[in-house]
Amino acid sequence: MTTTGRSAPTPQDTASAVTDTSPPVTVTDLAIGFPDGPTLLRNTGLSLRTGRITALTGPSGSGKTTLLRALIGDLPAGAEVTSGSVEALGQDVFTLTPDALRALRRHRIAYVGQDPGSALNPRMTAGQLIAEVATDPTPQAVAALMTECRLPEELSHHRPGALSGGQQRRLALARALARHPDVLLLDEPTAGLDAALRDEIVALLRRLAAHRGIAVILACHDPQVVEACADTVITLHAPARAQAASAPIRKTGRPRTPGPPAAPDDGLRAARLQVAFTHKGHTHQALKEADFHAPPGSATGIIGPSGSGKTTLLRTLAGLQKPDAGTLTWNGQPLPATARRRHRDQQRRIQLVPQNPLGALNPARTIGASLTRPLQLHRTVGRSEMPARVGELLDDVGLPADFAARYPHELSGGQRQRVSIARALATEPDLLLCDEVTSALDPTTATAVMDLLTRLRTERRLTLVLVSHELDLVTAYTDSVHLLRDGRVHLTGAGESAAGQPA
């Protein structure tokens, strides 16, 4: 573990901050692991300060999420504290009764996880979700919180399913702030946000720390965010087994002989797609006559501000969201709008890697079982070959073969993201739809994953569609870029020129 600091805030920044000589959270020599299993967090110590922001950095698997959740006494199932302690607001969190721990989490310490959408009740509207936990649940207070977190007020009437990943993240932040906590824990709070929104959220966190006197700690892979907002930076180092799991990705999957040159109508094409979400008379138009084409073997980037319809477009192409109007074709032939109506080979050839892998992986199945399922469903290998193929898929994405015996909760966010990619590759698809697949990865692993996908394009004529807010990545790894804004395609062009457009 390495700790660095930055210059203190100016007197103007701290004029209205709450002063407190005792740190609200102290971690002493904390280590967490599974009995006779992997270490999740090596011996770590830290001290949070009122009105200050602490950033946790380090490679995937170094224990950032484990440490954040330990601050509220929440350990992965089966994991144990092997040494050390956590004291939060004068209480040892690991000795609290269940009632006292619930009170601490509800009123004093707020946590926003890496996959915030999974914690939002899909039957409630955004406004109801904020009011449910707010100290002031009035409509005026709820509207003010949404404005503070850069959520359009009209979204208050819509359920989480109608919101983009970035909007869900900001909704979860608004819920956390509605409690007026003393300590705010954030896991990758700017993942999936465009640059402008990222900067606004960073400014919001600075204001919260300085003027509300909140102690903020965040896990983050984005060096720009860390540089802009952190007073103290703590770098965690991965345990030996996790370091092996972050090794460079070398394999490229099974080569396939390239087919003949593509015809003009080959690949996936969408024309005049429309998707709207309606709840109690309030309508949110996610896509408005959007057109899209992904030629075989191409890499197409999709950029645009949060809420512009990028994830909705990917889900519609994958058959997981039925459009209200428009057409889909695959290699010049009509493609059924929903995955259930597509035949088995169409389902195999078009695969989606979702933005939030935790919600996509069955928590009751091992990683090996999750990877075996598509092999069984699409019969890409014989039964006797399946264990070896699972090992190959894990190796393809830089994970050791023994991860097959683990469960999703035993993996870091970045490791789960790589498992999600491996599962999509298990069907040997022709088209891979990737929704922010590198947002939870450290820069080295993100580059390795993109290099893997690029090699697959070359060797297997794989078509890649990449949604990302990382413009440098989009420019480096795609041939052309679609800019989405307000549900419409405003620009289609080469990566370099399109990436330069405002998003």
PDB file of N, CA, C and O in Angstrom, residues 206-270:
ATOM      1  N   ARG A 206     -16.070  17.740  -4.577  1.00  0.00           N
ATOM      2  CA  ARG A 206     -15.263  18.742  -3.872  1.00  0.00           C
ATOM      3  C   ARG A 206     -16.145  19.637  -3.007  1.00  0.00           C
ATOM      4  O   ARG A 206     -15.800  19.958  -1.863  1.00  0.00           O
ATOM      5  N   ARG A 207     -17.306  20.046  -3.546  1.00  0.00           N
ATOM      6  CA  ARG A 207     -18.211  20.892  -2.766  1.00  0.00           C
ATOM      7  C   ARG A 207     -18.765  20.146  -1.566  1.00  0.00           C
ATOM      8  O   ARG A 207     -18.880  20.706  -0.463  1.00  0.00           O
ATOM      9  N   LEU A 208     -19.133  18.880  -1.769  1.00  0.00           N
ATOM     10  CA  LEU A 208     -19.684  18.086  -0.669  1.00  0.00           C
ATOM     11  C   LEU A 208     -18.678  17.961   0.470  1.00  0.00           C
ATOM     12  O   LEU A 208     -19.032  18.078   1.646  1.00  0.00           O
ATOM     13  N   ALA A 209     -17.430  17.691   0.116  1.00  0.00           N
ATOM     14  CA  ALA A 209     -16.405  17.539   1.140  1.00  0.00           C
ATOM     15  C   ALA A 209     -16.166  18.863   1.870  1.00  0.00           C
ATOM     16  O   ALA A 209     -16.162  18.918   3.109  1.00  0.00           O
ATOM     17  N   ALA A 210     -15.996  19.942   1.108  1.00  0.00           N
ATOM     18  CA  ALA A 210     -15.601  21.211   1.708  1.00  0.00           C
ATOM     19  C   ALA A 210     -16.733  21.903   2.449  1.00  0.00           C
ATOM     20  O   ALA A 210     -16.534  22.424   3.548  1.00  0.00           O
ATOM     21  N   HIS A 211     -17.931  21.891   1.887  1.00  0.00           N
ATOM     22  CA  HIS A 211     -19.011  22.700   2.440  1.00  0.00           C
ATOM     23  C   HIS A 211     -19.999  21.916   3.295  1.00  0.00           C
ATOM     24  O   HIS A 211     -20.657  22.502   4.159  1.00  0.00           O
ATOM     25  N   ARG A 212     -20.156  20.637   3.047  1.00  0.00           N
ATOM     26  CA  ARG A 212     -21.016  19.836   3.918  1.00  0.00           C
ATOM     27  C   ARG A 212     -20.212  19.096   4.982  1.00  0.00           C
ATOM     28  O   ARG A 212     -20.783  18.467   5.863  1.00  0.00           O
ATOM     29  N   GLY A 213     -18.895  19.139   4.854  1.00  0.00           N
ATOM     30  CA  GLY A 213     -18.073  18.463   5.845  1.00  0.00           C
ATOM     31  C   GLY A 213     -18.166  16.953   5.794  1.00  0.00           C
ATOM     32  O   GLY A 213     -18.057  16.283   6.823  1.00  0.00           O
ATOM     33  N   ILE A 214     -18.362  16.395   4.603  1.00  0.00           N
ATOM     34  CA  ILE A 214     -18.444  14.943   4.444  1.00  0.00           C
ATOM     35  C   ILE A 214     -17.048  14.381   4.203  1.00  0.00           C
ATOM     36  O   ILE A 214     -16.256  14.958   3.453  1.00  0.00           O
ATOM     37  N   ALA A 215     -16.744  13.260   4.829  1.00  0.00           N
ATOM     38  CA  ALA A 215     -15.521  12.512   4.515  1.00  0.00           C
ATOM     39  C   ALA A 215     -15.825  11.593   3.341  1.00  0.00           C
ATOM     40  O   ALA A 215     -16.728  10.757   3.426  1.00  0.00           O
ATOM     41  N   VAL A 216     -15.114  11.775   2.237  1.00  0.00           N
ATOM     42  CA  VAL A 216     -15.380  11.024   1.016  1.00  0.00           C
ATOM     43  C   VAL A 216     -14.205  10.107   0.726  1.00  0.00           C
ATOM     44  O   VAL A 216     -13.044  10.524   0.794  1.00  0.00           O
ATOM     45  N   ILE A 217     -14.504   8.849   0.385  1.00  0.00           N
ATOM     46  CA  ILE A 217     -13.478   7.935  -0.100  1.00  0.00           C
ATOM     47  C   ILE A 217     -14.015   7.272  -1.353  1.00  0.00           C
ATOM     48  O   ILE A 217     -15.163   6.815  -1.389  1.00  0.00           O
ATOM     49  N   LEU A 218     -13.207   7.251  -2.399  1.00  0.00           N
ATOM     50  CA  LEU A 218     -13.658   6.680  -3.657  1.00  0.00           C
ATOM     51  C   LEU A 218     -12.595   5.771  -4.245  1.00  0.00           C
ATOM     52  O   LEU A 218     -11.395   6.025  -4.122  1.00  0.00           O
ATOM     53  N   ALA A 219     -13.057   4.687  -4.863  1.00  0.00           N
ATOM     54  CA  ALA A 219     -12.185   3.811  -5.649  1.00  0.00           C
ATOM     55  C   ALA A 219     -12.281   4.268  -7.087  1.00  0.00           C
ATOM     56  O   ALA A 219     -13.381   4.498  -7.602  1.00  0.00           O
ATOM     57  N   CYS A 220     -11.142   4.405  -7.769  1.00  0.00           N
ATOM     58  CA  CYS A 220     -11.173   5.004  -9.099  1.00  0.00           C
ATOM     59  C   CYS A 220      -9.980   4.545  -9.931  1.00  0.00           C
ATOM     60  O   CYS A 220      -8.852   4.485  -9.438  1.00  0.00           O
ATOM     61  N   HIS A 221     -10.248   4.247 -11.222  1.00  0.00           N
ATOM     62  CA  HIS A 221      -9.186   3.922 -12.171  1.00  0.00           C
ATOM     63  C   HIS A 221      -8.793   5.117 -13.024  1.00  0.00           C
ATOM     64  O   HIS A 221      -7.824   5.048 -13.779  1.00  0.00           O
ATOM     65  N   ASP A 222      -9.565   6.197 -12.939  1.00  0.00           N
ATOM     66  CA  ASP A 222      -9.354   7.341 -13.827  1.00  0.00           C
ATOM     67  C   ASP A 222      -8.353   8.305 -13.199  1.00  0.00           C
ATOM     68  O   ASP A 222      -8.673   8.994 -12.227  1.00  0.00           O
ATOM     69  N   PRO A 223      -7.127   8.393 -13.740  1.00  0.00           N
ATOM     70  CA  PRO A 223      -6.125   9.275 -13.126  1.00  0.00           C
ATOM     71  C   PRO A 223      -6.515  10.740 -13.154  1.00  0.00           C
ATOM     72  O   PRO A 223      -6.111  11.510 -12.278  1.00  0.00           O
ATOM     73  N   GLN A 224      -7.316  11.158 -14.138  1.00  0.00           N
ATOM     74  CA  GLN A 224      -7.756  12.557 -14.191  1.00  0.00           C
ATOM     75  C   GLN A 224      -8.677  12.885 -13.031  1.00  0.00           C
ATOM     76  O   GLN A 224      -8.592  13.963 -12.439  1.00  0.00           O
ATOM     77  N   VAL A 225      -9.560  11.960 -12.698  1.00  0.00           N
ATOM     78  CA  VAL A 225     -10.473  12.166 -11.565  1.00  0.00           C
ATOM     79  C   VAL A 225      -9.688  12.220 -10.266  1.00  0.00           C
ATOM     80  O   VAL A 225      -9.907  13.084  -9.416  1.00  0.00           O
ATOM     81  N   VAL A 226      -8.757  11.295 -10.105  1.00  0.00           N
ATOM     82  CA  VAL A 226      -7.948  11.257  -8.884  1.00  0.00           C
ATOM     83  C   VAL A 226      -7.163  12.549  -8.718  1.00  0.00           C
ATOM     84  O   VAL A 226      -7.136  13.152  -7.638  1.00  0.00           O
ATOM     85  N   GLU A 227      -6.543  13.009  -9.800  1.00  0.00           N
ATOM     86  CA  GLU A 227      -5.755  14.229  -9.742  1.00  0.00           C
ATOM     87  C   GLU A 227      -6.621  15.441  -9.413  1.00  0.00           C
ATOM     88  O   GLU A 227      -6.205  16.343  -8.687  1.00  0.00           O
ATOM     89  N   ALA A 228      -7.857  15.452  -9.937  1.00  0.00           N
ATOM     90  CA  ALA A 228      -8.715  16.629  -9.788  1.00  0.00           C
ATOM     91  C   ALA A 228      -9.352  16.747  -8.415  1.00  0.00           C
ATOM     92  O   ALA A 228      -9.638  17.855  -7.968  1.00  0.00           O
ATOM     93  N   CYS A 229      -9.572  15.618  -7.731  1.00  0.00           N
ATOM     94  CA  CYS A 229     -10.379  15.737  -6.517  1.00  0.00           C
ATOM     95  C   CYS A 229      -9.755  15.182  -5.242  1.00  0.00           C
ATOM     96  O   CYS A 229     -10.196  15.539  -4.149  1.00  0.00           O
ATOM     97  N   ALA A 230      -8.743  14.340  -5.337  1.00  0.00           N
ATOM     98  CA  ALA A 230      -8.276  13.649  -4.135  1.00  0.00           C
ATOM     99  C   ALA A 230      -7.280  14.483  -3.335  1.00  0.00           C
ATOM    100  O   ALA A 230      -6.342  15.055  -3.883  1.00  0.00           O
ATOM    101  N   ASP A 231      -7.494  14.547  -2.012  1.00  0.00           N
ATOM    102  CA  ASP A 231      -6.514  15.135  -1.101  1.00  0.00           C
ATOM    103  C   ASP A 231      -5.442  14.114  -0.730  1.00  0.00           C
ATOM    104  O   ASP A 231      -4.282  14.465  -0.520  1.00  0.00           O
ATOM    105  N   THR A 232      -5.855  12.861  -0.632  1.00  0.00           N
ATOM    106  CA  THR A 232      -4.939  11.770  -0.308  1.00  0.00           C
ATOM    107  C   THR A 232      -5.184  10.622  -1.274  1.00  0.00           C
ATOM    108  O   THR A 232      -6.335  10.305  -1.579  1.00  0.00           O
ATOM    109  N   VAL A 233      -4.124  10.014  -1.773  1.00  0.00           N
ATOM    110  CA  VAL A 233      -4.233   8.875  -2.685  1.00  0.00           C
ATOM    111  C   VAL A 233      -3.581   7.669  -2.044  1.00  0.00           C
ATOM    112  O   VAL A 233      -2.423   7.722  -1.622  1.00  0.00           O
ATOM    113  N   ILE A 234      -4.330   6.575  -1.953  1.00  0.00           N
ATOM    114  CA  ILE A 234      -3.819   5.320  -1.403  1.00  0.00           C
ATOM    115  C   ILE A 234      -3.807   4.291  -2.527  1.00  0.00           C
ATOM    116  O   ILE A 234      -4.856   3.989  -3.110  1.00  0.00           O
ATOM    117  N   THR A 235      -2.645   3.781  -2.847  1.00  0.00           N
ATOM    118  CA  THR A 235      -2.504   2.787  -3.908  1.00  0.00           C
ATOM    119  C   THR A 235      -2.391   1.405  -3.293  1.00  0.00           C
ATOM    120  O   THR A 235      -1.481   1.137  -2.504  1.00  0.00           O
ATOM    121  N   LEU A 236      -3.344   0.544  -3.620  1.00  0.00           N
ATOM    122  CA  LEU A 236      -3.327  -0.835  -3.141  1.00  0.00           C
ATOM    123  C   LEU A 236      -2.590  -1.717  -4.133  1.00  0.00           C
ATOM    124  O   LEU A 236      -2.658  -1.503  -5.351  1.00  0.00           O
ATOM    125  N   HIS A 237      -1.902  -2.714  -3.605  1.00  0.00           N
ATOM    126  CA  HIS A 237      -1.147  -3.648  -4.437  1.00  0.00           C
ATOM    127  C   HIS A 237      -1.807  -5.020  -4.358  1.00  0.00           C
ATOM    128  O   HIS A 237      -2.174  -5.486  -3.277  1.00  0.00           O
ATOM    129  N   ALA A 238      -1.953  -5.637  -5.518  1.00  0.00           N
ATOM    130  CA  ALA A 238      -2.684  -6.897  -5.584  1.00  0.00           C
ATOM    131  C   ALA A 238      -1.913  -8.019  -4.904  1.00  0.00           C
ATOM    132  O   ALA A 238      -0.688  -8.095  -5.003  1.00  0.00           O
ATOM    133  N   PRO A 239      -2.643  -8.941  -4.184  1.00  0.00           N
ATOM    134  CA  PRO A 239      -2.002 -10.161  -3.702  1.00  0.00           C
ATOM    135  C   PRO A 239      -1.434 -10.954  -4.870  1.00  0.00           C
ATOM    136  O   PRO A 239      -1.801 -10.723  -6.024  1.00  0.00           O
ATOM    137  N   ALA A 240      -0.550 -11.881  -4.568  1.00  0.00           N
ATOM    138  CA  ALA A 240       0.159 -12.614  -5.626  1.00  0.00           C
ATOM    139  C   ALA A 240      -0.787 -13.270  -6.609  1.00  0.00           C
ATOM    140  O   ALA A 240      -0.592 -13.201  -7.824  1.00  0.00           O
ATOM    141  N   ARG A 241      -1.857 -13.913  -6.107  1.00  0.00           N
ATOM    142  CA  ARG A 241      -2.781 -14.603  -7.011  1.00  0.00           C
ATOM    143  C   ARG A 241      -3.542 -13.603  -7.877  1.00  0.00           C
ATOM    144  O   ARG A 241      -3.834 -13.862  -9.037  1.00  0.00           O
ATOM    145  N   ALA A 242      -3.872 -12.443  -7.289  1.00  0.00           N
ATOM    146  CA  ALA A 242      -4.570 -11.434  -8.079  1.00  0.00           C
ATOM    147  C   ALA A 242      -3.647 -10.819  -9.115  1.00  0.00           C
ATOM    148  O   ALA A 242      -4.070 -10.444 -10.208  1.00  0.00           O
ATOM    149  N   GLN A 243      -2.338 -10.721  -8.781  1.00  0.00           N
ATOM    150  CA  GLN A 243      -1.384 -10.213  -9.757  1.00  0.00           C
ATOM    151  C   GLN A 243      -1.330 -11.138 -10.965  1.00  0.00           C
ATOM    152  O   GLN A 243      -1.261 -10.686 -12.114  1.00  0.00           O
ATOM    153  N   ALA A 244      -1.373 -12.438 -10.717  1.00  0.00           N
ATOM    154  CA  ALA A 244      -1.404 -13.394 -11.823  1.00  0.00           C
ATOM    155  C   ALA A 244      -2.659 -13.213 -12.665  1.00  0.00           C
ATOM    156  O   ALA A 244      -2.638 -13.359 -13.881  1.00  0.00           O
ATOM    157  N   ALA A 245      -3.772 -12.834 -11.976  1.00  0.00           N
ATOM    158  CA  ALA A 245      -5.025 -12.633 -12.693  1.00  0.00           C
ATOM    159  C   ALA A 245      -4.995 -11.382 -13.551  1.00  0.00           C
ATOM    160  O   ALA A 245      -5.829 -11.204 -14.424  1.00  0.00           O
ATOM    161  N   SER A 246      -4.051 -10.487 -13.308  1.00  0.00           N
ATOM    162  CA  SER A 246      -3.944  -9.267 -14.108  1.00  0.00           C
ATOM    163  C   SER A 246      -2.807  -9.350 -15.112  1.00  0.00           C
ATOM    164  O   SER A 246      -2.377  -8.343 -15.649  1.00  0.00           O
ATOM    165  N   ALA A 247      -2.299 -10.551 -15.342  1.00  0.00           N
ATOM    166  CA  ALA A 247      -1.194 -10.723 -16.277  1.00  0.00           C
ATOM    167  C   ALA A 247      -1.622 -10.321 -17.679  1.00  0.00           C
ATOM    168  O   ALA A 247      -2.794 -10.310 -18.011  1.00  0.00           O
ATOM    169  N   PRO A 248      -0.660  -9.968 -18.524  1.00  0.00           N
ATOM    170  CA  PRO A 248      -1.012  -9.581 -19.903  1.00  0.00           C
ATOM    171  C   PRO A 248      -1.811 -10.658 -20.614  1.00  0.00           C
ATOM    172  O   PRO A 248      -1.592 -11.852 -20.412  1.00  0.00           O
ATOM    173  N   ILE A 249      -2.743 -10.227 -21.427  1.00  0.00           N
ATOM    174  CA  ILE A 249      -3.610 -11.134 -22.155  1.00  0.00           C
ATOM    175  C   ILE A 249      -2.930 -11.470 -23.474  1.00  0.00           C
ATOM    176  O   ILE A 249      -2.679 -10.600 -24.296  1.00  0.00           O
ATOM    177  N   ARG A 250      -2.617 -12.741 -23.671  1.00  0.00           N
ATOM    178  CA  ARG A 250      -1.808 -13.124 -24.828  1.00  0.00           C
ATOM    179  C   ARG A 250      -2.593 -13.925 -25.865  1.00  0.00           C
ATOM    180  O   ARG A 250      -2.395 -13.768 -27.041  1.00  0.00           O
ATOM    181  N   LYS A 251      -3.461 -14.826 -25.402  1.00  0.00           N
ATOM    182  CA  LYS A 251      -4.128 -15.708 -26.349  1.00  0.00           C
ATOM    183  C   LYS A 251      -5.162 -14.938 -27.163  1.00  0.00           C
ATOM    184  O   LYS A 251      -5.642 -13.906 -26.768  1.00  0.00           O
ATOM    185  N   THR A 252      -5.534 -15.504 -28.278  1.00  0.00           N
ATOM    186  CA  THR A 252      -6.457 -14.813 -29.166  1.00  0.00           C
ATOM    187  C   THR A 252      -7.657 -15.666 -29.535  1.00  0.00           C
ATOM    188  O   THR A 252      -8.399 -15.329 -30.446  1.00  0.00           O
ATOM    189  N   GLY A 253      -7.904 -16.755 -28.853  1.00  0.00           N
ATOM    190  CA  GLY A 253      -9.046 -17.579 -29.208  1.00  0.00           C
ATOM    191  C   GLY A 253      -8.749 -18.444 -30.417  1.00  0.00           C
ATOM    192  O   GLY A 253      -7.642 -18.508 -30.919  1.00  0.00           O
ATOM    193  N   ARG A 254      -9.776 -19.117 -30.899  1.00  0.00           N
ATOM    194  CA  ARG A 254      -9.603 -20.069 -31.991  1.00  0.00           C
ATOM    195  C   ARG A 254      -9.673 -19.359 -33.341  1.00  0.00           C
ATOM    196  O   ARG A 254     -10.661 -18.696 -33.660  1.00  0.00           O
ATOM    197  N   PRO A 255      -8.620 -19.454 -34.144  1.00  0.00           N
ATOM    198  CA  PRO A 255      -8.654 -18.772 -35.445  1.00  0.00           C
ATOM    199  C   PRO A 255      -9.698 -19.386 -36.357  1.00  0.00           C
ATOM    200  O   PRO A 255     -10.025 -20.569 -36.264  1.00  0.00           O
ATOM    201  N   ARG A 256     -10.239 -18.558 -37.234  1.00  0.00           N
ATOM    202  CA  ARG A 256     -11.244 -19.012 -38.177  1.00  0.00           C
ATOM    203  C   ARG A 256     -10.884 -18.450 -39.538  1.00  0.00           C
ATOM    204  O   ARG A 256     -10.480 -17.289 -39.655  1.00  0.00           O
ATOM    205  N   THR A 257     -11.031 -19.247 -40.564  1.00  0.00           N
ATOM    206  CA  THR A 257     -10.662 -18.806 -41.898  1.00  0.00           C
ATOM    207  C   THR A 257     -11.555 -17.657 -42.339  1.00  0.00           C
ATOM    208  O   THR A 257     -12.783 -17.765 -42.269  1.00  0.00           O
ATOM    209  N   PRO A 258     -10.975 -16.522 -42.766  1.00  0.00           N
ATOM    210  CA  PRO A 258     -11.794 -15.386 -43.201  1.00  0.00           C
ATOM    211  C   PRO A 258     -12.690 -15.773 -44.363  1.00  0.00           C
ATOM    212  O   PRO A 258     -12.318 -16.559 -45.247  1.00  0.00           O
ATOM    213  N   GLY A 259     -13.885 -15.223 -44.385  1.00  0.00           N
ATOM    214  CA  GLY A 259     -14.823 -15.490 -45.452  1.00  0.00           C
ATOM    215  C   GLY A 259     -14.571 -14.583 -46.643  1.00  0.00           C
ATOM    216  O   GLY A 259     -13.598 -13.836 -46.689  1.00  0.00           O
ATOM    217  N   PRO A 260     -15.464 -14.630 -47.634  1.00  0.00           N
ATOM    218  CA  PRO A 260     -15.312 -13.779 -48.815  1.00  0.00           C
ATOM    219  C   PRO A 260     -15.546 -12.322 -48.456  1.00  0.00           C
ATOM    220  O   PRO A 260     -16.078 -12.009 -47.397  1.00  0.00           O
ATOM    221  N   PRO A 261     -15.139 -11.392 -49.317  1.00  0.00           N
ATOM    222  CA  PRO A 261     -15.363  -9.969 -49.056  1.00  0.00           C
ATOM    223  C   PRO A 261     -16.840  -9.683 -48.795  1.00  0.00           C
ATOM    224  O   PRO A 261     -17.732 -10.325 -49.361  1.00  0.00           O
ATOM    225  N   ALA A 262     -17.095  -8.695 -47.937  1.00  0.00           N
ATOM    226  CA  ALA A 262     -18.463  -8.384 -47.543  1.00  0.00           C
ATOM    227  C   ALA A 262     -19.208  -7.689 -48.677  1.00  0.00           C
ATOM    228  O   ALA A 262     -18.662  -6.860 -49.399  1.00  0.00           O
ATOM    229  N   ALA A 263     -20.483  -8.044 -48.833  1.00  0.00           N
ATOM    230  CA  ALA A 263     -21.362  -7.321 -49.732  1.00  0.00           C
ATOM    231  C   ALA A 263     -21.845  -6.057 -49.037  1.00  0.00           C
ATOM    232  O   ALA A 263     -21.769  -5.940 -47.822  1.00  0.00           O
ATOM    233  N   PRO A 264     -22.350  -5.073 -49.790  1.00  0.00           N
ATOM    234  CA  PRO A 264     -22.756  -3.805 -49.183  1.00  0.00           C
ATOM    235  C   PRO A 264     -23.792  -3.968 -48.069  1.00  0.00           C
ATOM    236  O   PRO A 264     -23.819  -3.173 -47.134  1.00  0.00           O
ATOM    237  N   ASP A 265     -24.667  -4.972 -48.179  1.00  0.00           N
ATOM    238  CA  ASP A 265     -25.715  -5.142 -47.179  1.00  0.00           C
ATOM    239  C   ASP A 265     -25.328  -6.120 -46.078  1.00  0.00           C
ATOM    240  O   ASP A 265     -26.142  -6.444 -45.228  1.00  0.00           O
ATOM    241  N   ASP A 266     -24.080  -6.632 -46.108  1.00  0.00           N
ATOM    242  CA  ASP A 266     -23.663  -7.580 -45.086  1.00  0.00           C
ATOM    243  C   ASP A 266     -23.548  -6.890 -43.734  1.00  0.00           C
ATOM    244  O   ASP A 266     -23.413  -5.673 -43.628  1.00  0.00           O
ATOM    245  N   GLY A 267     -23.547  -7.730 -42.683  1.00  0.00           N
ATOM    246  CA  GLY A 267     -23.413  -7.196 -41.341  1.00  0.00           C
ATOM    247  C   GLY A 267     -24.766  -6.870 -40.728  1.00  0.00           C
ATOM    248  O   GLY A 267     -25.812  -7.324 -41.197  1.00  0.00           O
ATOM    249  N   LEU A 268     -24.744  -6.088 -39.675  1.00  0.00           N
ATOM    250  CA  LEU A 268     -25.951  -5.714 -38.946  1.00  0.00           C
ATOM    251  C   LEU A 268     -26.333  -4.287 -39.313  1.00  0.00           C
ATOM    252  O   LEU A 268     -25.498  -3.382 -39.273  1.00  0.00           O
ATOM    253  N   ARG A 269     -27.597  -4.108 -39.667  1.00  0.00           N
ATOM    254  CA  ARG A 269     -28.073  -2.780 -40.058  1.00  0.00           C
ATOM    255  C   ARG A 269     -29.394  -2.496 -39.342  1.00  0.00           C
ATOM    256  O   ARG A 269     -30.279  -3.356 -39.271  1.00  0.00           O
ATOM    257  N   ALA A 270     -29.498  -1.275 -38.801  1.00  0.00           N
ATOM    258  CA  ALA A 270     -30.726  -0.812 -38.173  1.00  0.00           C
ATOM    259  C   ALA A 270     -31.201   0.437 -38.901  1.00  0.00           C
ATOM    260  O   ALA A 270     -30.384   1.294 -39.269  1.00  0.00           O
TER     261      ALA A 270
END
